[in-house]
PDB file of C-alpha atoms in Angstrom:
ATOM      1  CA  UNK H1367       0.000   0.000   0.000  1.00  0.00           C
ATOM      2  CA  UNK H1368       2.940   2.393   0.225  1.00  0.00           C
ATOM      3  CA  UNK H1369       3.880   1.931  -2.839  1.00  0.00           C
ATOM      4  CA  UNK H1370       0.401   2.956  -3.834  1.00  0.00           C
ATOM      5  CA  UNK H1371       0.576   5.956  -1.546  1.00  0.00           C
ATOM      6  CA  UNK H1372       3.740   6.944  -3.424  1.00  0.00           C
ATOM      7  CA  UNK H1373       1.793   7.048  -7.001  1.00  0.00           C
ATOM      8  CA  UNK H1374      -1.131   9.048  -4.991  1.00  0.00           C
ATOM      9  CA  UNK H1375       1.225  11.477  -4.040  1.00  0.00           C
ATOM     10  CA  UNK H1376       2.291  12.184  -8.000  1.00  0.00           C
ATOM     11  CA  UNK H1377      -0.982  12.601  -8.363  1.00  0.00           C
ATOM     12  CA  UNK H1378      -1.328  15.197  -6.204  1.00  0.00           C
ATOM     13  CA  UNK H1379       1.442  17.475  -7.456  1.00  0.00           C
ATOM     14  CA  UNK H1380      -0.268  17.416 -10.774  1.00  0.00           C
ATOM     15  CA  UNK H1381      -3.138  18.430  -9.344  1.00  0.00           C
ATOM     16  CA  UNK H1382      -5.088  15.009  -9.439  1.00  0.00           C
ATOM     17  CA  UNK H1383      -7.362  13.458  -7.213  1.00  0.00           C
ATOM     18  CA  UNK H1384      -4.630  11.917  -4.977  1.00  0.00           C
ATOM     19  CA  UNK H1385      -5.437   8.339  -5.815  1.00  0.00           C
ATOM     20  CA  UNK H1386      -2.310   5.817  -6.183  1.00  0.00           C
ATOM     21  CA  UNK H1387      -2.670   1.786  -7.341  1.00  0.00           C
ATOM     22  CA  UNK H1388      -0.097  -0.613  -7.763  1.00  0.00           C
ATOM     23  CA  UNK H1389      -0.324  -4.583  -8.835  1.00  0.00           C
ATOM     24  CA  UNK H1390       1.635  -7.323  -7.464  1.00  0.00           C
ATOM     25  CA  UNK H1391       2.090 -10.382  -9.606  1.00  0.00           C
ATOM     26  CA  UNK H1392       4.431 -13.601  -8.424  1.00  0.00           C
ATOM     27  CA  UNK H1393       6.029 -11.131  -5.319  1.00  0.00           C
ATOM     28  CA  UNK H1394       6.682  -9.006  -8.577  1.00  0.00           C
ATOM     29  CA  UNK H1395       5.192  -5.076  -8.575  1.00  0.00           C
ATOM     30  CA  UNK H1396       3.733  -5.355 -12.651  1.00  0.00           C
ATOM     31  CA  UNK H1397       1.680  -2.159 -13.049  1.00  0.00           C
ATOM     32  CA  UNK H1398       1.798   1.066 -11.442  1.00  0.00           C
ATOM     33  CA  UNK H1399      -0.912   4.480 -11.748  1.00  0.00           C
ATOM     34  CA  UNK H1400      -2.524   7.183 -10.390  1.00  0.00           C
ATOM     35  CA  UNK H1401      -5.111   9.461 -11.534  1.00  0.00           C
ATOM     36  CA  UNK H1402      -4.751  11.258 -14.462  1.00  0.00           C
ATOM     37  CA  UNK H1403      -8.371  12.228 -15.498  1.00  0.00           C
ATOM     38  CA  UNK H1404      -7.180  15.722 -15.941  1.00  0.00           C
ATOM     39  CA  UNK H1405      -4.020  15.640 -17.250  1.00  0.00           C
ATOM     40  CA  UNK H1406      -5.345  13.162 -20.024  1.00  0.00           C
ATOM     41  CA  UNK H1407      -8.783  14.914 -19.996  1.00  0.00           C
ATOM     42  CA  UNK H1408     -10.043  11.024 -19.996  1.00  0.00           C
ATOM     43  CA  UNK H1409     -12.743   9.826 -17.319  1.00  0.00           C
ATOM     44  CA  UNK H1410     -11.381   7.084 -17.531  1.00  0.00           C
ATOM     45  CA  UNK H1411      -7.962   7.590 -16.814  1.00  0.00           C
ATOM     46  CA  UNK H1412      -8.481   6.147 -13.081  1.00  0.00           C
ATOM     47  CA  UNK H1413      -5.598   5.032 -10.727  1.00  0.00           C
ATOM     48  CA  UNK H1414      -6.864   1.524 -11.158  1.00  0.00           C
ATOM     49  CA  UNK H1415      -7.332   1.546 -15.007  1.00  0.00           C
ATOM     50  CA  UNK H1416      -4.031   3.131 -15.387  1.00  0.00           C
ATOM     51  CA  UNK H1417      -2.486   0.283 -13.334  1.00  0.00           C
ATOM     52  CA  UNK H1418      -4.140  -2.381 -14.992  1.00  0.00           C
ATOM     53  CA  UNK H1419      -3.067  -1.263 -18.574  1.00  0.00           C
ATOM     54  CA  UNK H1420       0.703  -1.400 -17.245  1.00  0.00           C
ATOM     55  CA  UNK H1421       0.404  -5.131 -15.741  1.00  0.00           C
ATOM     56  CA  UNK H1422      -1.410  -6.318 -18.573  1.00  0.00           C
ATOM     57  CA  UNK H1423       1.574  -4.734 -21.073  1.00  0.00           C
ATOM     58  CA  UNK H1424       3.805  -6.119 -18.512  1.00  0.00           C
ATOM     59  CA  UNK H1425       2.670  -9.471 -18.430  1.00  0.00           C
ATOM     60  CA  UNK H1426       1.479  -9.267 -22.409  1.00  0.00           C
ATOM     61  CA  UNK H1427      -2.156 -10.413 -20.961  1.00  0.00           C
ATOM     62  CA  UNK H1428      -5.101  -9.323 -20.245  1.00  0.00           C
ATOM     63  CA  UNK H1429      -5.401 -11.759 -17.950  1.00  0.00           C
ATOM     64  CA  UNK H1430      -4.044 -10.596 -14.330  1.00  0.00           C
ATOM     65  CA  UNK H1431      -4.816 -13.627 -13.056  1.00  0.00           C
ATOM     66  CA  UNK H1432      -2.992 -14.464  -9.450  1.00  0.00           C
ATOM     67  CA  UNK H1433      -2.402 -10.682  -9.210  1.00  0.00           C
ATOM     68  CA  UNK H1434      -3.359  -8.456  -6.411  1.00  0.00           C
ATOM     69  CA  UNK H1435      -4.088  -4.773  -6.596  1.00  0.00           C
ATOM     70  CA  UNK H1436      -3.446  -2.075  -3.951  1.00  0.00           C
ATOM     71  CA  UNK H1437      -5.224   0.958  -3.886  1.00  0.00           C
ATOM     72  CA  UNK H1438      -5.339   3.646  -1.969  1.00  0.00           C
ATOM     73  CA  UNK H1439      -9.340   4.625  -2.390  1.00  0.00           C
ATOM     74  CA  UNK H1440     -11.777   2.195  -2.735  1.00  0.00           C
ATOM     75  CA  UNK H1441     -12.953   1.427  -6.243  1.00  0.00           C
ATOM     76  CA  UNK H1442     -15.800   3.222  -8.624  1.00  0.00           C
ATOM     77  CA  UNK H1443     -18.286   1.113 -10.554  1.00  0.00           C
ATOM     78  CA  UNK H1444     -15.888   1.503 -13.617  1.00  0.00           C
ATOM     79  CA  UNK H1445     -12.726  -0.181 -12.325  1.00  0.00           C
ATOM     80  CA  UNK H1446     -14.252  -2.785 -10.007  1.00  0.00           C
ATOM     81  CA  UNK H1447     -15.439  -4.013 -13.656  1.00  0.00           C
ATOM     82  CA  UNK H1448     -12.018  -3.815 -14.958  1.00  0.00           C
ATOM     83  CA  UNK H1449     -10.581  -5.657 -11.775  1.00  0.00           C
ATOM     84  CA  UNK H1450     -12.974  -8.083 -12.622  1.00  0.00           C
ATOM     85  CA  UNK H1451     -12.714  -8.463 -16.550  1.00  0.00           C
ATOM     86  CA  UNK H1452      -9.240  -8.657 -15.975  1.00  0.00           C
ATOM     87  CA  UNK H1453      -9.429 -11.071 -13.530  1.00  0.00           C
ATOM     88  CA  UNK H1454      -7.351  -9.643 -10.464  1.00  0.00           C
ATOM     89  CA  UNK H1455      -7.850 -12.225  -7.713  1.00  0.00           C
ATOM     90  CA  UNK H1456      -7.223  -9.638  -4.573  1.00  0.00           C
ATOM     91  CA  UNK H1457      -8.330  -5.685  -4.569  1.00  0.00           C
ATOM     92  CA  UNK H1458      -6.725  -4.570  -0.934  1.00  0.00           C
ATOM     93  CA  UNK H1459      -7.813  -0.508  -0.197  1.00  0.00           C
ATOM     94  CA  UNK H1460      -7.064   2.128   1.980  1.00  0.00           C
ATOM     95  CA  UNK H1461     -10.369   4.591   2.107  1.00  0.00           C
ATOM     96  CA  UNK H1462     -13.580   3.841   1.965  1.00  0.00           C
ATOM     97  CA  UNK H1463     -15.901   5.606  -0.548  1.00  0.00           C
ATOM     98  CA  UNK H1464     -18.743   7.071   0.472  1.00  0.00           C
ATOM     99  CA  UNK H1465     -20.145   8.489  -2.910  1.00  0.00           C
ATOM    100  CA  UNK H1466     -18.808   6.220  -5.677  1.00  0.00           C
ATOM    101  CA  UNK H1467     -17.234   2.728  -3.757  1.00  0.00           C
ATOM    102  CA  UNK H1468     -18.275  -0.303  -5.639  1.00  0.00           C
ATOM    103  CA  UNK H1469     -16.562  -2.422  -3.427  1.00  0.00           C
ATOM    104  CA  UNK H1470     -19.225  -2.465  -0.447  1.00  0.00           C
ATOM    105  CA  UNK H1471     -19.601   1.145   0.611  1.00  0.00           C
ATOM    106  CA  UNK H1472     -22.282   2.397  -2.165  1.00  0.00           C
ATOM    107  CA  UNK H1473     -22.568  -0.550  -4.390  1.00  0.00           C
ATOM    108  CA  UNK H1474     -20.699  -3.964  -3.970  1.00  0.00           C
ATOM    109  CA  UNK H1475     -19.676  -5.330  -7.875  1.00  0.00           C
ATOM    110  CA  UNK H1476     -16.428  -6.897  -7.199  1.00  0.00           C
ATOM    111  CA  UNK H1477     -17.823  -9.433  -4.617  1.00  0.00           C
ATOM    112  CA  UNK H1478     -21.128 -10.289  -5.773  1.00  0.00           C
ATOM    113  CA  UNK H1479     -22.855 -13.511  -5.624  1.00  0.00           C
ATOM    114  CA  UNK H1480     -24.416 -12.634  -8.853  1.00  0.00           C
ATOM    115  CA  UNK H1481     -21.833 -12.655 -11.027  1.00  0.00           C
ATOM    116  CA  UNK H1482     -19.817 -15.640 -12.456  1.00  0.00           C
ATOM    117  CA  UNK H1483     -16.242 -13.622 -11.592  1.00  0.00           C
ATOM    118  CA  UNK H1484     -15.037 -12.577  -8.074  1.00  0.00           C
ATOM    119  CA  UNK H1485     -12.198 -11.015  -6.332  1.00  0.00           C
ATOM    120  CA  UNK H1486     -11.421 -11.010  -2.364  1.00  0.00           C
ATOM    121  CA  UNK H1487     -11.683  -7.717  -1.213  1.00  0.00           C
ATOM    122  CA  UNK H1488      -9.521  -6.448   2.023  1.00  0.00           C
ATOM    123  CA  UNK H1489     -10.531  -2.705   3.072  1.00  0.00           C
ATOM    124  CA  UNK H1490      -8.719  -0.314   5.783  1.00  0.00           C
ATOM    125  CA  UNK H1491      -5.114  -0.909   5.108  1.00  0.00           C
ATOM    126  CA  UNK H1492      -3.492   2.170   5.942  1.00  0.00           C
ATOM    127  CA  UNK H1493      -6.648   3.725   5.995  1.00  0.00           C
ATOM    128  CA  UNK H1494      -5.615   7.174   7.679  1.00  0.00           C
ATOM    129  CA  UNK H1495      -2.785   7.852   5.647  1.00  0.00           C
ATOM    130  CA  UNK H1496      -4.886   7.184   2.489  1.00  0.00           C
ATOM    131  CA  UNK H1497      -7.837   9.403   3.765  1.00  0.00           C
ATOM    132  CA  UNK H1498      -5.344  12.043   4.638  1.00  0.00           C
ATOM    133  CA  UNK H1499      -4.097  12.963   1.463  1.00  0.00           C
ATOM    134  CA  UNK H1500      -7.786  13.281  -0.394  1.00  0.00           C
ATOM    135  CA  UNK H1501      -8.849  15.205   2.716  1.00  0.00           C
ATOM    136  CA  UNK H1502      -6.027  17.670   2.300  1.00  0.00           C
ATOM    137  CA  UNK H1503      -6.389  18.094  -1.211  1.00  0.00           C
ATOM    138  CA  UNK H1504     -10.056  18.440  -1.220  1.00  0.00           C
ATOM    139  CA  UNK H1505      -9.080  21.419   1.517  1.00  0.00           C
ATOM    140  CA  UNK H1506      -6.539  22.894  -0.734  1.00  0.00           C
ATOM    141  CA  UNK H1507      -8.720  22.927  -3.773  1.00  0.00           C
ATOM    142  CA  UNK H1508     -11.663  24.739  -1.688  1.00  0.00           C
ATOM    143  CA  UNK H1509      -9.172  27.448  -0.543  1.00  0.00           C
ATOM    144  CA  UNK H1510      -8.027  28.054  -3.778  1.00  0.00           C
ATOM    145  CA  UNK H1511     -11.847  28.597  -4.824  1.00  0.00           C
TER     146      UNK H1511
END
Protein backbone atom coordinates (compact mmCIF):
# COMPACT_ATOMS: atom_id res chain seq x y z
CA UNK A 1 0.00 0.00 0.00
CA UNK A 2 2.94 2.39 0.22
CA UNK A 3 3.88 1.93 -2.84
CA UNK A 4 0.40 2.96 -3.83
CA UNK A 5 0.58 5.96 -1.55
CA UNK A 6 3.74 6.94 -3.42
CA UNK A 7 1.79 7.05 -7.00
CA UNK A 8 -1.13 9.05 -4.99
CA UNK A 9 1.22 11.48 -4.04
CA UNK A 10 2.29 12.18 -8.00
CA UNK A 11 -0.98 12.60 -8.36
CA UNK A 12 -1.33 15.20 -6.20
CA UNK A 13 1.44 17.47 -7.46
CA UNK A 14 -0.27 17.42 -10.77
CA UNK A 15 -3.14 18.43 -9.34
CA UNK A 16 -5.09 15.01 -9.44
CA UNK A 17 -7.36 13.46 -7.21
CA UNK A 18 -4.63 11.92 -4.98
CA UNK A 19 -5.44 8.34 -5.82
CA UNK A 20 -2.31 5.82 -6.18
CA UNK A 21 -2.67 1.79 -7.34
CA UNK A 22 -0.10 -0.61 -7.76
CA UNK A 23 -0.32 -4.58 -8.83
CA UNK A 24 1.64 -7.32 -7.46
CA UNK A 25 2.09 -10.38 -9.61
CA UNK A 26 4.43 -13.60 -8.42
CA UNK A 27 6.03 -11.13 -5.32
CA UNK A 28 6.68 -9.01 -8.58
CA UNK A 29 5.19 -5.08 -8.58
CA UNK A 30 3.73 -5.35 -12.65
CA UNK A 31 1.68 -2.16 -13.05
CA UNK A 32 1.80 1.07 -11.44
CA UNK A 33 -0.91 4.48 -11.75
CA UNK A 34 -2.52 7.18 -10.39
CA UNK A 35 -5.11 9.46 -11.53
CA UNK A 36 -4.75 11.26 -14.46
CA UNK A 37 -8.37 12.23 -15.50
CA UNK A 38 -7.18 15.72 -15.94
CA UNK A 39 -4.02 15.64 -17.25
CA UNK A 40 -5.35 13.16 -20.02
CA UNK A 41 -8.78 14.91 -20.00
CA UNK A 42 -10.04 11.02 -20.00
CA UNK A 43 -12.74 9.83 -17.32
CA UNK A 44 -11.38 7.08 -17.53
CA UNK A 45 -7.96 7.59 -16.81
CA UNK A 46 -8.48 6.15 -13.08
CA UNK A 47 -5.60 5.03 -10.73
CA UNK A 48 -6.86 1.52 -11.16
CA UNK A 49 -7.33 1.55 -15.01
CA UNK A 50 -4.03 3.13 -15.39
CA UNK A 51 -2.49 0.28 -13.33
CA UNK A 52 -4.14 -2.38 -14.99
CA UNK A 53 -3.07 -1.26 -18.57
CA UNK A 54 0.70 -1.40 -17.24
CA UNK A 55 0.40 -5.13 -15.74
CA UNK A 56 -1.41 -6.32 -18.57
CA UNK A 57 1.57 -4.73 -21.07
CA UNK A 58 3.80 -6.12 -18.51
CA UNK A 59 2.67 -9.47 -18.43
CA UNK A 60 1.48 -9.27 -22.41
CA UNK A 61 -2.16 -10.41 -20.96
CA UNK A 62 -5.10 -9.32 -20.25
CA UNK A 63 -5.40 -11.76 -17.95
CA UNK A 64 -4.04 -10.60 -14.33
CA UNK A 65 -4.82 -13.63 -13.06
CA UNK A 66 -2.99 -14.46 -9.45
CA UNK A 67 -2.40 -10.68 -9.21
CA UNK A 68 -3.36 -8.46 -6.41
CA UNK A 69 -4.09 -4.77 -6.60
CA UNK A 70 -3.45 -2.08 -3.95
CA UNK A 71 -5.22 0.96 -3.89
CA UNK A 72 -5.34 3.65 -1.97
CA UNK A 73 -9.34 4.63 -2.39
CA UNK A 74 -11.78 2.19 -2.73
CA UNK A 75 -12.95 1.43 -6.24
CA UNK A 76 -15.80 3.22 -8.62
CA UNK A 77 -18.29 1.11 -10.55
CA UNK A 78 -15.89 1.50 -13.62
CA UNK A 79 -12.73 -0.18 -12.32
CA UNK A 80 -14.25 -2.78 -10.01
CA UNK A 81 -15.44 -4.01 -13.66
CA UNK A 82 -12.02 -3.82 -14.96
CA UNK A 83 -10.58 -5.66 -11.78
CA UNK A 84 -12.97 -8.08 -12.62
CA UNK A 85 -12.71 -8.46 -16.55
CA UNK A 86 -9.24 -8.66 -15.97
CA UNK A 87 -9.43 -11.07 -13.53
CA UNK A 88 -7.35 -9.64 -10.46
CA UNK A 89 -7.85 -12.22 -7.71
CA UNK A 90 -7.22 -9.64 -4.57
CA UNK A 91 -8.33 -5.69 -4.57
CA UNK A 92 -6.73 -4.57 -0.93
CA UNK A 93 -7.81 -0.51 -0.20
CA UNK A 94 -7.06 2.13 1.98
CA UNK A 95 -10.37 4.59 2.11
CA UNK A 96 -13.58 3.84 1.97
CA UNK A 97 -15.90 5.61 -0.55
CA UNK A 98 -18.74 7.07 0.47
CA UNK A 99 -20.14 8.49 -2.91
CA UNK A 100 -18.81 6.22 -5.68
CA UNK A 101 -17.23 2.73 -3.76
CA UNK A 102 -18.28 -0.30 -5.64
CA UNK A 103 -16.56 -2.42 -3.43
CA UNK A 104 -19.22 -2.46 -0.45
CA UNK A 105 -19.60 1.15 0.61
CA UNK A 106 -22.28 2.40 -2.17
CA UNK A 107 -22.57 -0.55 -4.39
CA UNK A 108 -20.70 -3.96 -3.97
CA UNK A 109 -19.68 -5.33 -7.87
CA UNK A 110 -16.43 -6.90 -7.20
CA UNK A 111 -17.82 -9.43 -4.62
CA UNK A 112 -21.13 -10.29 -5.77
CA UNK A 113 -22.85 -13.51 -5.62
CA UNK A 114 -24.42 -12.63 -8.85
CA UNK A 115 -21.83 -12.65 -11.03
CA UNK A 116 -19.82 -15.64 -12.46
CA UNK A 117 -16.24 -13.62 -11.59
CA UNK A 118 -15.04 -12.58 -8.07
CA UNK A 119 -12.20 -11.01 -6.33
CA UNK A 120 -11.42 -11.01 -2.36
CA UNK A 121 -11.68 -7.72 -1.21
CA UNK A 122 -9.52 -6.45 2.02
CA UNK A 123 -10.53 -2.71 3.07
CA UNK A 124 -8.72 -0.31 5.78
CA UNK A 125 -5.11 -0.91 5.11
CA UNK A 126 -3.49 2.17 5.94
CA UNK A 127 -6.65 3.73 5.99
CA UNK A 128 -5.61 7.17 7.68
CA UNK A 129 -2.79 7.85 5.65
CA UNK A 130 -4.89 7.18 2.49
CA UNK A 131 -7.84 9.40 3.76
CA UNK A 132 -5.34 12.04 4.64
CA UNK A 133 -4.10 12.96 1.46
CA UNK A 134 -7.79 13.28 -0.39
CA UNK A 135 -8.85 15.21 2.72
CA UNK A 136 -6.03 17.67 2.30
CA UNK A 137 -6.39 18.09 -1.21
CA UNK A 138 -10.06 18.44 -1.22
CA UNK A 139 -9.08 21.42 1.52
CA UNK A 140 -6.54 22.89 -0.73
CA UNK A 141 -8.72 22.93 -3.77
CA UNK A 142 -11.66 24.74 -1.69
CA UNK A 143 -9.17 27.45 -0.54
CA UNK A 144 -8.03 28.05 -3.78
CA UNK A 145 -11.85 28.60 -4.82
Amino acid sequence: MKFALLEAQKAFQKNEVPVGAVIVHANRLIGRGHNSVETLQDATAHAEMMAIQAAEKQLNSWRLDDAKLYVTLEPCSMCAGAILLSRIDKVVFGAHDPRYGACGSVLQIADNDSLDVRTELVSGVLEHECSDILKQFFRQLRQRK
